[in-house]
Every structure is written in structure tokens, then in C-alpha cells.
Coordinates of N, CA and C in Angstrom, one line a residue:
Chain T
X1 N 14.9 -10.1 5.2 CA 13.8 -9.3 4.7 C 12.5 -10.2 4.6
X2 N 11.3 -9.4 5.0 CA 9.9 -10.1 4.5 C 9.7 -10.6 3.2
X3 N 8.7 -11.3 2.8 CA 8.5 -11.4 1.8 C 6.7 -11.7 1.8
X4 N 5.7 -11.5 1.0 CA 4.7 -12.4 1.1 C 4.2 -12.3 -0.5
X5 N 3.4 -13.6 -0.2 CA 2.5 -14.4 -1.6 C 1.7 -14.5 -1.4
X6 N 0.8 -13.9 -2.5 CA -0.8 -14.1 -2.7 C -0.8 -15.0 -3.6
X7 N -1.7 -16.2 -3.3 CA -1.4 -17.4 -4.4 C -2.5 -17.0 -5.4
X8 N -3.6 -16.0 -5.3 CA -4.1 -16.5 -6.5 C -4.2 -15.0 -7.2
X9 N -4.0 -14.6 -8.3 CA -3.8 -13.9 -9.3 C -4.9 -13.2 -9.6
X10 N -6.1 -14.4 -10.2 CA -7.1 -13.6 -10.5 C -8.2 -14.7 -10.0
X11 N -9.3 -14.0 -8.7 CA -10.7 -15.1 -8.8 C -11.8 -14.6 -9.6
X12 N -12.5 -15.2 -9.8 CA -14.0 -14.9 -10.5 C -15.2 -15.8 -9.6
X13 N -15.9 -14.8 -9.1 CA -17.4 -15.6 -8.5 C -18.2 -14.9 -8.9
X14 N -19.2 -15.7 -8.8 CA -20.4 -14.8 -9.0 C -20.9 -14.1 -7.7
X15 N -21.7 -13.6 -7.5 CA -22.6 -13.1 -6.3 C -23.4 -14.0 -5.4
X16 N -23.1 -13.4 -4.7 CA -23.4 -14.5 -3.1 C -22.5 -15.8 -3.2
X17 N -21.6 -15.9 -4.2 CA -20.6 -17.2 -3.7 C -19.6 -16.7 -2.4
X18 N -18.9 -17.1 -1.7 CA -18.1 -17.5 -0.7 C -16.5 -16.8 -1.5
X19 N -15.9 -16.1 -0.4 CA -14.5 -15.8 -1.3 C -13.6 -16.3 -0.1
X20 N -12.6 -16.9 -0.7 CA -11.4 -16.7 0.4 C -9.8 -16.8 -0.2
X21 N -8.9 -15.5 0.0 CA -7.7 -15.0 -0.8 C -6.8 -15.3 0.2
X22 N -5.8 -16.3 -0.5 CA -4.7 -16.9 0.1 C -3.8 -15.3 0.6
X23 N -3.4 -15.2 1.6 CA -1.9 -13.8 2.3 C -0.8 -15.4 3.1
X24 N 0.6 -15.6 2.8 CA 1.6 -16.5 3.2 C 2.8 -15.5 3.6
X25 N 3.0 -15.3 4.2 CA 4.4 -14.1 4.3 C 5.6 -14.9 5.0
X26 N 6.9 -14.7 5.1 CA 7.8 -15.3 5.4 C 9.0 -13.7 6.0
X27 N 9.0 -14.0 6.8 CA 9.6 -13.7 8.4 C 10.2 -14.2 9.5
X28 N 11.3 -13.4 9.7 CA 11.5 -14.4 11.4 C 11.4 -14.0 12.3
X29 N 10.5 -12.9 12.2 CA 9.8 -12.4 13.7 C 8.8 -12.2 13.7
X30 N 8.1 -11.2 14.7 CA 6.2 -10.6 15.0 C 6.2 -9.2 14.2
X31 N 4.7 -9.8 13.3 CA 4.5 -9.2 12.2 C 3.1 -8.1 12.5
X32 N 2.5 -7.1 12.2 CA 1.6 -6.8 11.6 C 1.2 -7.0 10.5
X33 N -0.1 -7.6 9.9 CA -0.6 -7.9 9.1 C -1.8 -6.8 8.6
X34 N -2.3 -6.0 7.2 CA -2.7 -5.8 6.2 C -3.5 -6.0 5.6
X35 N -4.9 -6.0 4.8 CA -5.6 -6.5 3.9 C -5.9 -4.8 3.5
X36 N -5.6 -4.4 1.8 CA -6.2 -3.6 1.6 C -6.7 -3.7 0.0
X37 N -7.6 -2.8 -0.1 CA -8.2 -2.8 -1.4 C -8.3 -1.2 -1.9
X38 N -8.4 -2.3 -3.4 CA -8.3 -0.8 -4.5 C -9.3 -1.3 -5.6
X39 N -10.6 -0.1 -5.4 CA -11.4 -0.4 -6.1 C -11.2 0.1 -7.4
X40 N -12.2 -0.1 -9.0 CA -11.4 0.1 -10.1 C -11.3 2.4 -9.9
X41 N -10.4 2.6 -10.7 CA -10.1 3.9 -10.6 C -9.8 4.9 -9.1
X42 N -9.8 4.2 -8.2 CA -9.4 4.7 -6.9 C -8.2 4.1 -6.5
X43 N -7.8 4.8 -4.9 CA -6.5 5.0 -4.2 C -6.7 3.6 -3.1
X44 N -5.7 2.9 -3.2 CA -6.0 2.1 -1.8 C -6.1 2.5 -0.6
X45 N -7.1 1.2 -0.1 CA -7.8 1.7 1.2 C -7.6 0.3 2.0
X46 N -7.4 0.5 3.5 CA -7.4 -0.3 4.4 C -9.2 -1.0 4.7
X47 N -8.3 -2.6 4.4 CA -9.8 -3.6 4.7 C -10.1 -3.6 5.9
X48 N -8.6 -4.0 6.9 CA -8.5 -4.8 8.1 C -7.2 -4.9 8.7
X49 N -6.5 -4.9 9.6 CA -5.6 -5.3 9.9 C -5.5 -6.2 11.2
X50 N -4.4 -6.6 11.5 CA -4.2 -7.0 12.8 C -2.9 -6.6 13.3
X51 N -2.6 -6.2 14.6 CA -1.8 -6.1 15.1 C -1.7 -6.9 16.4
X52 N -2.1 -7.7 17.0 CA -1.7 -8.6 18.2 C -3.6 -9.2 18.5
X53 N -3.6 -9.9 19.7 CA -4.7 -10.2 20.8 C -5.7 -11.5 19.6
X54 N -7.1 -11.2 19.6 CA -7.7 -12.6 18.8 C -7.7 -12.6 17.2
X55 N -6.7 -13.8 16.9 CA -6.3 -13.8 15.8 C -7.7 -13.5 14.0
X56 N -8.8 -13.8 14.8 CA -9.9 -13.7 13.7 C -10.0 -11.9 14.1
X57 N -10.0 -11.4 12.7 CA -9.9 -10.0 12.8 C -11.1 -9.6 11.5
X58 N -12.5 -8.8 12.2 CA -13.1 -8.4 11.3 C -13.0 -6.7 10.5
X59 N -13.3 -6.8 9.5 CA -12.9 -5.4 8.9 C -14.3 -4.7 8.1
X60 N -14.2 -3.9 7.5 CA -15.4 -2.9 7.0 C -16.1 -4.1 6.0
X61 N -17.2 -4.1 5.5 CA -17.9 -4.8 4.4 C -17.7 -5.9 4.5
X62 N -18.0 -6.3 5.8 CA -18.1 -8.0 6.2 C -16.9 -8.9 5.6
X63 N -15.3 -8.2 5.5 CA -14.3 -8.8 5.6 C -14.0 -9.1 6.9
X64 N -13.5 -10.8 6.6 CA -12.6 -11.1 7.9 C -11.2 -11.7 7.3
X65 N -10.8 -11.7 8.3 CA -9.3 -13.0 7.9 C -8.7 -13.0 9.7
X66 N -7.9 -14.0 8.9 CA -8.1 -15.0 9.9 C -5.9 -15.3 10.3
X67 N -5.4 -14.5 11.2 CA -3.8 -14.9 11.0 C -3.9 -16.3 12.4
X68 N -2.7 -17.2 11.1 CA -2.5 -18.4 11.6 C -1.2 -18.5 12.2
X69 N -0.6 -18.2 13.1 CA 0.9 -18.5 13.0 C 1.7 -19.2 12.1
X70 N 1.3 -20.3 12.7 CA 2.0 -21.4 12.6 C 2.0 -21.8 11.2
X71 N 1.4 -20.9 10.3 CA 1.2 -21.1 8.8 C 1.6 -20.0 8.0
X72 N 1.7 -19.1 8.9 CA 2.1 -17.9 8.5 C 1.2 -17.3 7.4
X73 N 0.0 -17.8 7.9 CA -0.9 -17.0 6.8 C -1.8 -16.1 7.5
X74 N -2.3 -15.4 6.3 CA -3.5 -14.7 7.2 C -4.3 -14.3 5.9
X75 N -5.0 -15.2 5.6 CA -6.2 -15.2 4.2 C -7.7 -14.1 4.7
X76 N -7.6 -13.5 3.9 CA -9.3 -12.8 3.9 C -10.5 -13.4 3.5
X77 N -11.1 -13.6 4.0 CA -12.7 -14.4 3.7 C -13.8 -13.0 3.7
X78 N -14.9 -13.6 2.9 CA -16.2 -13.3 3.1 C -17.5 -14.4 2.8
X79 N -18.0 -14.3 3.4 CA -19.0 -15.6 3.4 C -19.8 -15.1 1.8
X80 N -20.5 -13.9 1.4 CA -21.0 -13.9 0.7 C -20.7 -12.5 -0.4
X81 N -20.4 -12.6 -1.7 CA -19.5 -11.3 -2.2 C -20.4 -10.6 -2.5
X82 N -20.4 -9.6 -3.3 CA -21.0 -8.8 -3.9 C -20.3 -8.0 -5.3
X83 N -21.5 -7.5 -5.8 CA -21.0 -6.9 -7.6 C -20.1 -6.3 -7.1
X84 N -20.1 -5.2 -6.4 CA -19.6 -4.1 -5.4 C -17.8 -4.6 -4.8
X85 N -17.9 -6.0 -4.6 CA -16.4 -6.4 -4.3 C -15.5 -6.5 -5.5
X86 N -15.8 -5.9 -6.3 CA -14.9 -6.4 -7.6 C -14.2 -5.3 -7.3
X87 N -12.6 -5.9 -7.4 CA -11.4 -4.7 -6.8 C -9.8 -5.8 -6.7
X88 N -9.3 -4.8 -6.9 CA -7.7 -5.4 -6.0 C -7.6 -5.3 -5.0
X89 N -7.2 -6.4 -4.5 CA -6.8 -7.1 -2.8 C -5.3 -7.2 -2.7
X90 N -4.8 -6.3 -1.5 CA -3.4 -6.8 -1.3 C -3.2 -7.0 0.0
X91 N -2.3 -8.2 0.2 CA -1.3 -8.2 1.3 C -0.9 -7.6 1.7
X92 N -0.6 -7.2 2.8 CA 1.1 -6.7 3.1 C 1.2 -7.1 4.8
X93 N 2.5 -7.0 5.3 CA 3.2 -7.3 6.1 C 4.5 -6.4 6.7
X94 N 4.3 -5.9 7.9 CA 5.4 -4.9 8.5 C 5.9 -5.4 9.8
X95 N 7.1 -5.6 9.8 CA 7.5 -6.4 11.2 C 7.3 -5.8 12.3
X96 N 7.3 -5.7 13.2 CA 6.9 -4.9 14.1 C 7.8 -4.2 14.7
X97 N 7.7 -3.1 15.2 CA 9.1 -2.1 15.7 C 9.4 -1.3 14.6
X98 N 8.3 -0.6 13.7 CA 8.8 0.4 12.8 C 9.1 0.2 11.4
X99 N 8.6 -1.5 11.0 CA 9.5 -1.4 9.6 C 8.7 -1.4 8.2
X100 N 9.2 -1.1 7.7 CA 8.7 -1.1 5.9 C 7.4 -2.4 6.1
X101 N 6.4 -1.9 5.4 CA 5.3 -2.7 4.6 C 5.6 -3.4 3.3
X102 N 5.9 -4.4 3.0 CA 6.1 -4.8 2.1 C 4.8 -5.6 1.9
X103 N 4.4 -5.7 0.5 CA 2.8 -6.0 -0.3 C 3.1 -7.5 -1.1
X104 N 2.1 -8.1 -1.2 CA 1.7 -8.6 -2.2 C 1.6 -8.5 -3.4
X105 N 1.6 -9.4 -4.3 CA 1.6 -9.2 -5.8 C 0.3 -8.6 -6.1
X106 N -0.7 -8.8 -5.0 CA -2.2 -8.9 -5.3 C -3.1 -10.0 -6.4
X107 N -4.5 -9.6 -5.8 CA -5.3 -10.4 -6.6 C -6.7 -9.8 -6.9
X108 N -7.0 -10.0 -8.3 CA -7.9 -9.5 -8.6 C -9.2 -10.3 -8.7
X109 N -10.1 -9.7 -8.2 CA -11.7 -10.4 -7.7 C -12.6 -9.3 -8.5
X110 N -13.0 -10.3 -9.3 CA -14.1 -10.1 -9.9 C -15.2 -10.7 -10.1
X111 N -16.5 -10.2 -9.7 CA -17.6 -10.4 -9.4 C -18.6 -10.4 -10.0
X112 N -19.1 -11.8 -10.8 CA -20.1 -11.9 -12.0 C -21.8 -11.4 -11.4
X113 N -22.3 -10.1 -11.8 CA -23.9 -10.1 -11.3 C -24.8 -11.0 -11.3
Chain Z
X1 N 7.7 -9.3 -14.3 CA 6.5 -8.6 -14.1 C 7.1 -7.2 -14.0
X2 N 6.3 -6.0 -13.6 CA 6.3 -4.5 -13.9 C 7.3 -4.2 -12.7
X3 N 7.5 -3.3 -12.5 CA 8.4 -3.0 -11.5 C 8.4 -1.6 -11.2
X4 N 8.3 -0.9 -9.7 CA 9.0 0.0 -9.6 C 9.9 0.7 -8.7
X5 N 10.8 1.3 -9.0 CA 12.1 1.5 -8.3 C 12.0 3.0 -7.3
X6 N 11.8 3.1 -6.3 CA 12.4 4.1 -5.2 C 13.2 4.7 -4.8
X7 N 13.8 5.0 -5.1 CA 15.0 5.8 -4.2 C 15.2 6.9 -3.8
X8 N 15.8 7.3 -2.9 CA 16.7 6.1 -1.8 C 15.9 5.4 -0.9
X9 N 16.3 4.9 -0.5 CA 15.9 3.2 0.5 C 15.8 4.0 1.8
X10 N 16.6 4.8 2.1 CA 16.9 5.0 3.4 C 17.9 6.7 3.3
X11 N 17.3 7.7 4.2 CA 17.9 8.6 4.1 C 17.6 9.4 5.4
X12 N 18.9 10.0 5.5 CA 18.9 10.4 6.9 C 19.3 11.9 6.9
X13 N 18.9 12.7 7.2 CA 19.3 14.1 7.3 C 19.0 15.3 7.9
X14 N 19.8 16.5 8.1 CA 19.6 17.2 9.3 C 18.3 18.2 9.1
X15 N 17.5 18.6 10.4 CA 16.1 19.5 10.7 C 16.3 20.2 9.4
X16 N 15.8 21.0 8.5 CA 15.5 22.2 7.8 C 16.4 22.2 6.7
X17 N 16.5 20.7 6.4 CA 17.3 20.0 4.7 C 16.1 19.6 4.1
X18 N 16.3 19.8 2.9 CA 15.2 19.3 1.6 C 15.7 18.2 1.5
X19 N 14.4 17.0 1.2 CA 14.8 16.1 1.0 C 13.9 15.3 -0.6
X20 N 14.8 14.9 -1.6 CA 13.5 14.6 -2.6 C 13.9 12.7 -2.7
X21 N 12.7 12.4 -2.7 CA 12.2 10.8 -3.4 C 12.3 10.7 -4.6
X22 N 12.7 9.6 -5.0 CA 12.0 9.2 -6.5 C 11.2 8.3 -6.8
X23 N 10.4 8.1 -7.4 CA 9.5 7.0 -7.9 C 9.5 6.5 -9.2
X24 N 10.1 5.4 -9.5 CA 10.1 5.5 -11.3 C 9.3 3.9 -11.5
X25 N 9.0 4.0 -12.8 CA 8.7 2.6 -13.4 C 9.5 2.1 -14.2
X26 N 9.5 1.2 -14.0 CA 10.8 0.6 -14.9 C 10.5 0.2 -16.2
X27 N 9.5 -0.6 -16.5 CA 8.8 -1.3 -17.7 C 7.2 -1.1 -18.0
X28 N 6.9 -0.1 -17.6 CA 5.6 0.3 -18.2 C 5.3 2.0 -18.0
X29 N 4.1 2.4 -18.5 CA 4.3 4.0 -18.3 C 3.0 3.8 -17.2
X30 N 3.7 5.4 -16.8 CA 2.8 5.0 -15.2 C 1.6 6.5 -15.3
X31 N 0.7 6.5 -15.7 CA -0.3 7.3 -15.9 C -0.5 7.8 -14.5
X32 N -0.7 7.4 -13.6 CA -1.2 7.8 -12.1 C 0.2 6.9 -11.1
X33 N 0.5 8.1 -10.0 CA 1.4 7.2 -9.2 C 0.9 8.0 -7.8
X34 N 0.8 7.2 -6.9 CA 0.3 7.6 -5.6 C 1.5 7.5 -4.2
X35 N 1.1 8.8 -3.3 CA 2.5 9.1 -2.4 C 1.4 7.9 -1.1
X36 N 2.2 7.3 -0.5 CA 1.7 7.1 1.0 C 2.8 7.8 1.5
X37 N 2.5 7.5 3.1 CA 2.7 7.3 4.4 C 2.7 7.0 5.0
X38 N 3.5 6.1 5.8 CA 3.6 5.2 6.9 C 3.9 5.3 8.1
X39 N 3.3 5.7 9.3 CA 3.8 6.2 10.7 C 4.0 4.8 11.1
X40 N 4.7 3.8 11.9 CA 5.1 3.0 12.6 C 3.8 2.4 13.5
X41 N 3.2 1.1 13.7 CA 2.6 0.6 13.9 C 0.9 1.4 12.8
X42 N 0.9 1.4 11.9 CA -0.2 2.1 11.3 C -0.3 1.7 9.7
X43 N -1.3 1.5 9.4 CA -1.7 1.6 7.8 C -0.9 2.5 7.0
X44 N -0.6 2.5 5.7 CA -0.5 3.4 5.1 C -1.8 4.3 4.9
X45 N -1.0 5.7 4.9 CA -2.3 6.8 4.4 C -1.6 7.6 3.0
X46 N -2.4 7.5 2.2 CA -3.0 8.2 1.3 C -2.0 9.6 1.7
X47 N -1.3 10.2 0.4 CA -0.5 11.9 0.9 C -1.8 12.2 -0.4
X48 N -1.0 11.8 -1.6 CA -1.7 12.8 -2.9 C -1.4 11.5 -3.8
X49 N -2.2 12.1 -5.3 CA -2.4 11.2 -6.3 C -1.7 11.9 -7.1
X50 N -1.4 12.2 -8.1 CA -0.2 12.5 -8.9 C -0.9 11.6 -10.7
X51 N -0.9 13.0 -11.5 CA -1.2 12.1 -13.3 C -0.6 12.6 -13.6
X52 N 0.5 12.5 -14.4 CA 1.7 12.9 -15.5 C 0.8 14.2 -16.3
X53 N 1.6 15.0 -16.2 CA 1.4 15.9 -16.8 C 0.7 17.1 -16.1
X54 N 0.1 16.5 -14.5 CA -1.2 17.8 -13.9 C -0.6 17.7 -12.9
X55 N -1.0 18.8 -12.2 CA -1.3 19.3 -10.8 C -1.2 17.6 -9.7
X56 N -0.4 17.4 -8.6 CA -0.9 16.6 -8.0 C -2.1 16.7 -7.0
X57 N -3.0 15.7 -6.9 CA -4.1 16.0 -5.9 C -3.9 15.7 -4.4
X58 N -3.5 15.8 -3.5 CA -3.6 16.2 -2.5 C -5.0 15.9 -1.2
X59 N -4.6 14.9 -0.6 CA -5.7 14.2 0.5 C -5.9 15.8 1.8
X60 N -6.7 15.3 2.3 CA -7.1 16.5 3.1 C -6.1 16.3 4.4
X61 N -5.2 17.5 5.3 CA -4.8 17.5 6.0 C -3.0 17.8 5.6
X62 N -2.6 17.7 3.9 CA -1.9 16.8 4.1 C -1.2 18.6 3.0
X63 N 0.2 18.9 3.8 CA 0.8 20.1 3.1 C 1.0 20.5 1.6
X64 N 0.2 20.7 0.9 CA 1.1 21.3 -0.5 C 2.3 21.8 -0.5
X65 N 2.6 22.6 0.0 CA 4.2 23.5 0.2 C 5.1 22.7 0.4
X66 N 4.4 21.9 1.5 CA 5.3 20.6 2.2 C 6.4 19.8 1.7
X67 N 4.8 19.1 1.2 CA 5.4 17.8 0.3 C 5.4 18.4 -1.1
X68 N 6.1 18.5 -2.1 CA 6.2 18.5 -3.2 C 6.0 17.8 -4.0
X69 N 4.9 17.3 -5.4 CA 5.0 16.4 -6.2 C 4.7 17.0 -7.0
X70 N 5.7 16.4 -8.2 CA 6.3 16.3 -9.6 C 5.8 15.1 -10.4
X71 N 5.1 14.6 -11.3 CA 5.3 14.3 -12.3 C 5.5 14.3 -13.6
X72 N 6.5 14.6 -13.7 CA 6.9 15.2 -15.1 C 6.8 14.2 -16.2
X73 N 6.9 13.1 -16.1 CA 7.0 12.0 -17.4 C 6.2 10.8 -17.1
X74 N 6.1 10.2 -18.0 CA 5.3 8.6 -17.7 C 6.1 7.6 -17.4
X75 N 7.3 8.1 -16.5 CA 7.8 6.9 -15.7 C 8.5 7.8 -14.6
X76 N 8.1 8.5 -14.1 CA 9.3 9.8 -13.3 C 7.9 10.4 -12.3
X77 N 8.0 10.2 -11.2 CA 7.4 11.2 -10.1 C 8.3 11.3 -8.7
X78 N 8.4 12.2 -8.3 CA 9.4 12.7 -7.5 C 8.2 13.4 -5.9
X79 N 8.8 13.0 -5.0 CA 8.0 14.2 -4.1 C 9.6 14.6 -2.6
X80 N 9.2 15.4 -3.0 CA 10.2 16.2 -2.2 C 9.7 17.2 -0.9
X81 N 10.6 16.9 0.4 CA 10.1 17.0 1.7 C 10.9 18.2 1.8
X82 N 9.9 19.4 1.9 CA 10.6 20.7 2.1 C 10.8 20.8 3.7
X83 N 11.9 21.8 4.1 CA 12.5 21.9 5.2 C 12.0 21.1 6.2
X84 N 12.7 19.6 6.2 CA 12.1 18.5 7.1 C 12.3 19.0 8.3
X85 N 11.2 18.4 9.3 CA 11.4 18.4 10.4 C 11.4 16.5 11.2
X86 N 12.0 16.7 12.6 CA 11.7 15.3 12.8 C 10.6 14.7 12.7
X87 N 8.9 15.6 13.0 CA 8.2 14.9 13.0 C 7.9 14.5 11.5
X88 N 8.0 14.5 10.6 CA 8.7 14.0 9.0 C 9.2 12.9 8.9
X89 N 9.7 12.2 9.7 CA 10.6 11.1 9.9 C 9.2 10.2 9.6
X90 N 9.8 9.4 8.7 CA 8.4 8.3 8.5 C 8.6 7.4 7.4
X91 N 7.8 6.2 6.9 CA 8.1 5.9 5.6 C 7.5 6.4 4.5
X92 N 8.1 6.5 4.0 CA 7.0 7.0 2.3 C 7.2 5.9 1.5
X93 N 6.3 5.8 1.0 CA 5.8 4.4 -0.3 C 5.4 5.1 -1.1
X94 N 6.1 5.1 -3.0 CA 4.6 5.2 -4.3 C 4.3 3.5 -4.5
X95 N 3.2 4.6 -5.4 CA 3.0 3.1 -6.1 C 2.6 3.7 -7.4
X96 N 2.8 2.9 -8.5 CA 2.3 3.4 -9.8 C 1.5 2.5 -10.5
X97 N 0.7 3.3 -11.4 CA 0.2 2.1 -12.5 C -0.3 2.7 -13.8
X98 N -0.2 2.4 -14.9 CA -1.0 2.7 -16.0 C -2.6 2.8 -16.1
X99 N -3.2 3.0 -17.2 CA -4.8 2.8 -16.8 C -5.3 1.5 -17.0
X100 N -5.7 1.0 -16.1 CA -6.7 -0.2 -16.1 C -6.0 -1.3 -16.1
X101 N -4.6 -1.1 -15.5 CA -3.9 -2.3 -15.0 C -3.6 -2.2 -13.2
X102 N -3.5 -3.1 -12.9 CA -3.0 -3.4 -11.4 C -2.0 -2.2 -10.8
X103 N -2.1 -2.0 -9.7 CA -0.8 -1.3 -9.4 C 0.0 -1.5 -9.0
X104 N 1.4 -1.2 -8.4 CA 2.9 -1.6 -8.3 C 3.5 -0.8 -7.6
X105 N 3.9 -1.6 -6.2 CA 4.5 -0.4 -5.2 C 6.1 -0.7 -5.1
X106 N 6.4 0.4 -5.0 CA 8.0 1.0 -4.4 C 8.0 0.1 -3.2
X107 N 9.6 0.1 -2.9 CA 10.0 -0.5 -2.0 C 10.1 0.2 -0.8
X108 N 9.7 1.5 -0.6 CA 9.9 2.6 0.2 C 11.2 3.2 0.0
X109 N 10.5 4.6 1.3 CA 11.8 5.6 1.3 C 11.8 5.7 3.4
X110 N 12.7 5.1 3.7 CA 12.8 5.5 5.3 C 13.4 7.0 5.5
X111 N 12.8 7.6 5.8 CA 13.1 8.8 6.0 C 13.4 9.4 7.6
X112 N 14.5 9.7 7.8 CA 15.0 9.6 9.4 C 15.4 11.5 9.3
X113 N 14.7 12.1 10.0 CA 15.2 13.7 10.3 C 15.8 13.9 11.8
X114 N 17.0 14.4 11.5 CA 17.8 14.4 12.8 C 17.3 15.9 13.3

């Protein structure tokens, strides 16, 4: 079975700093990867995903991330945050051929004005 | 940490059987628990939002009659697949959470209609 880790729990930046949220999943096959967010009082919503071709994959609101094989990560970046990014961020990971998504513990990003 | 429990894992059964999920929390009360969807190579989508005690809300496109959701208690929501058909076959995921904590997903429900 999958498994993935979000290493960090809770970040705090301020605005216009740089974000980037550890995703590590553990598998022994080809995965689809995930990034979604849940802003405060709302339903999650899809950031980004990847499913095959160039591993830098950009998503809505100037998310990217970036799947590594060979590391089995695939961390979301933004170069510069905003008030507006304060939310939950989750992983997840579905093996390919149909199977269950399984998530991240997630991580909460909050965003000093 | 919080936990919540799904069942069943996996359920298989014939065209125009009712089928019901469960979603529970294990160690906290779950004020809001939300149904996805999972078609195979695809994101989860959004079914309905569900608050103990009301009406569930219901995303656009998506059956009332159909799908059935119940939440009766602060750790109990149920949604139940009225006279499945194959194209029903899918994964369903909740996820629950209290107010103004994190939320916490189920391990799914594979749902196979013969």
C-alpha cells in the first residue's frame, strides 16, 4: 500500500516570502500525484496534479511542484505567497490503473500580512 | 492523531442494489463531513457537504435521490447509493472535521457494480 508524508505540519511566512511544502510518498510503482487545498471554511479543491510527460507541473495561483522520481517527492513551490494562501495543503498519491488516493497528513500555511 | 473510519473498503454488488457507506470519526466530533468522488485517473470531486443535524448540500450536477446523505450524529454520516448502476462504480472518499480544525479523510469505499 501507498503511503505519503508531508514533513512540515505547520509554515508561517509572511507575504511575498517564498513557500515550498515537502509531498514524499512511498510506492512501488507509477503514481499520480495531487496538490490540493482547503481554504478556511471551504471544500477541497484541486491545486495541480501530474499524471505523466514534464515533471515541473504548474497549477492555478502561481502553484508549481516539481515530481522527482528518484526521490519520490513532489513538493509544491510558489515563489511569492500571499494573505490569500493561508489554507490547508494536501498530498495525495493514486497508483496508476484505478486505485485509491491516499493523502497526506497535510500542512497548514499561514500567511502573516 | 484523529481518525476516520470508512466502511466498507471495498464492495461489490449487483445493478439495482442499494448500497450504503459509512463515515465515522473516531476521536473527535465531526461537525461537517464531506462525500467525494473518484473516477480513475482523476481528482477527487466534490458530491455534497453534509452538517450534523441539516439537510446535506449537494454540488451541482450531482443526484439527491441518488446519493443519499445522512448525518445523524457528531461522529456518524452515511451516504447511500440508491439502485446502483455500473456507471456508479467508483471510489467514494469522506472526510470529516470539527470547526476550525484540519480535516481527516477516510480511507475510501471501492465501489464495483456488476
Amino acid at each position: 500500500a501507498q503511503s505519503v508524508s508531508q514533513h512540515n505540519h505547520h509554515v508561517i511566512l509572511s507575504e511575498a516570502a517564498s513557500l515550498e511544502l515537502g509531498c514524499n510518498y512511498s510506492y512501488g510503482g507509477t503514481v499520480n500525484l495531487f496538490w490540493y487545498v482547503q481554504y478556511p471554511g471551504q471544500h477541497l479543491q484541486l491545486l495541480l496534479k501530474y499524471f505523466s510527460g514534464d515533471p515541473l507541473v504548474k497549477g492555478i495561483k502561481g502553484f508549481e511542484a516539481e515530481f522527482i522520481k528518484s526521490k519520490f517527492s513532489f513538493n509544491l513551490r510558489k515563489p511569492s505567497v500571499q494573505w490569500s494562501d493561508t489554507a490547508e495543503y494536501f498530498c495525495a498519491v493514486t497508483p496508476k490503473g484505478a486505485g485509491k488516493s491516499t493523502f497526506g497528513d497535510g500542512t497548514t500555511l499561514t500567511v502573516k500580512p | 492523531g484523529a481518525v476516520v473510519s470508512q466502511h466498507p473498503s471495498w464492495v461489490i454488488c449487483k445493478s439495482g442494489t442499494s448500497v450504503k457507506i459509512e463515515c465515522r470519526s473516531l476521536d473527535f466530533q465531526a461537525t461537517t463531513m464531506f462525500w467525494y468522488r473518484q473516477f480513475p485517473k482523476q481528482s477527487l470531486m466534490l458530491m455534497a457537504t453534509s452538517n450534523e443535524g441539516s439537510k446535506a448540500t449537494y454540488e451541482q450536477g450531482v443526484e439527491k435521490d441518488k446519493f443519499l446523505i445522512n448525518h445523524a450524529s457528531l461522529t456518524l454520516s452515511t451516504l447511500t447509493v440508491t439502485s446502483a448502476h455500473p456507471e456508479d462504480s467508483s471510489f467514494y472518499i469522506c472526510s470529516a472535521r470539527d470547526s476550525g480544525t484540519p480535516q481527516h479523510f477516510g480511507d475510501g469505499t471501492r465501489l464495483s457494480i456488476l
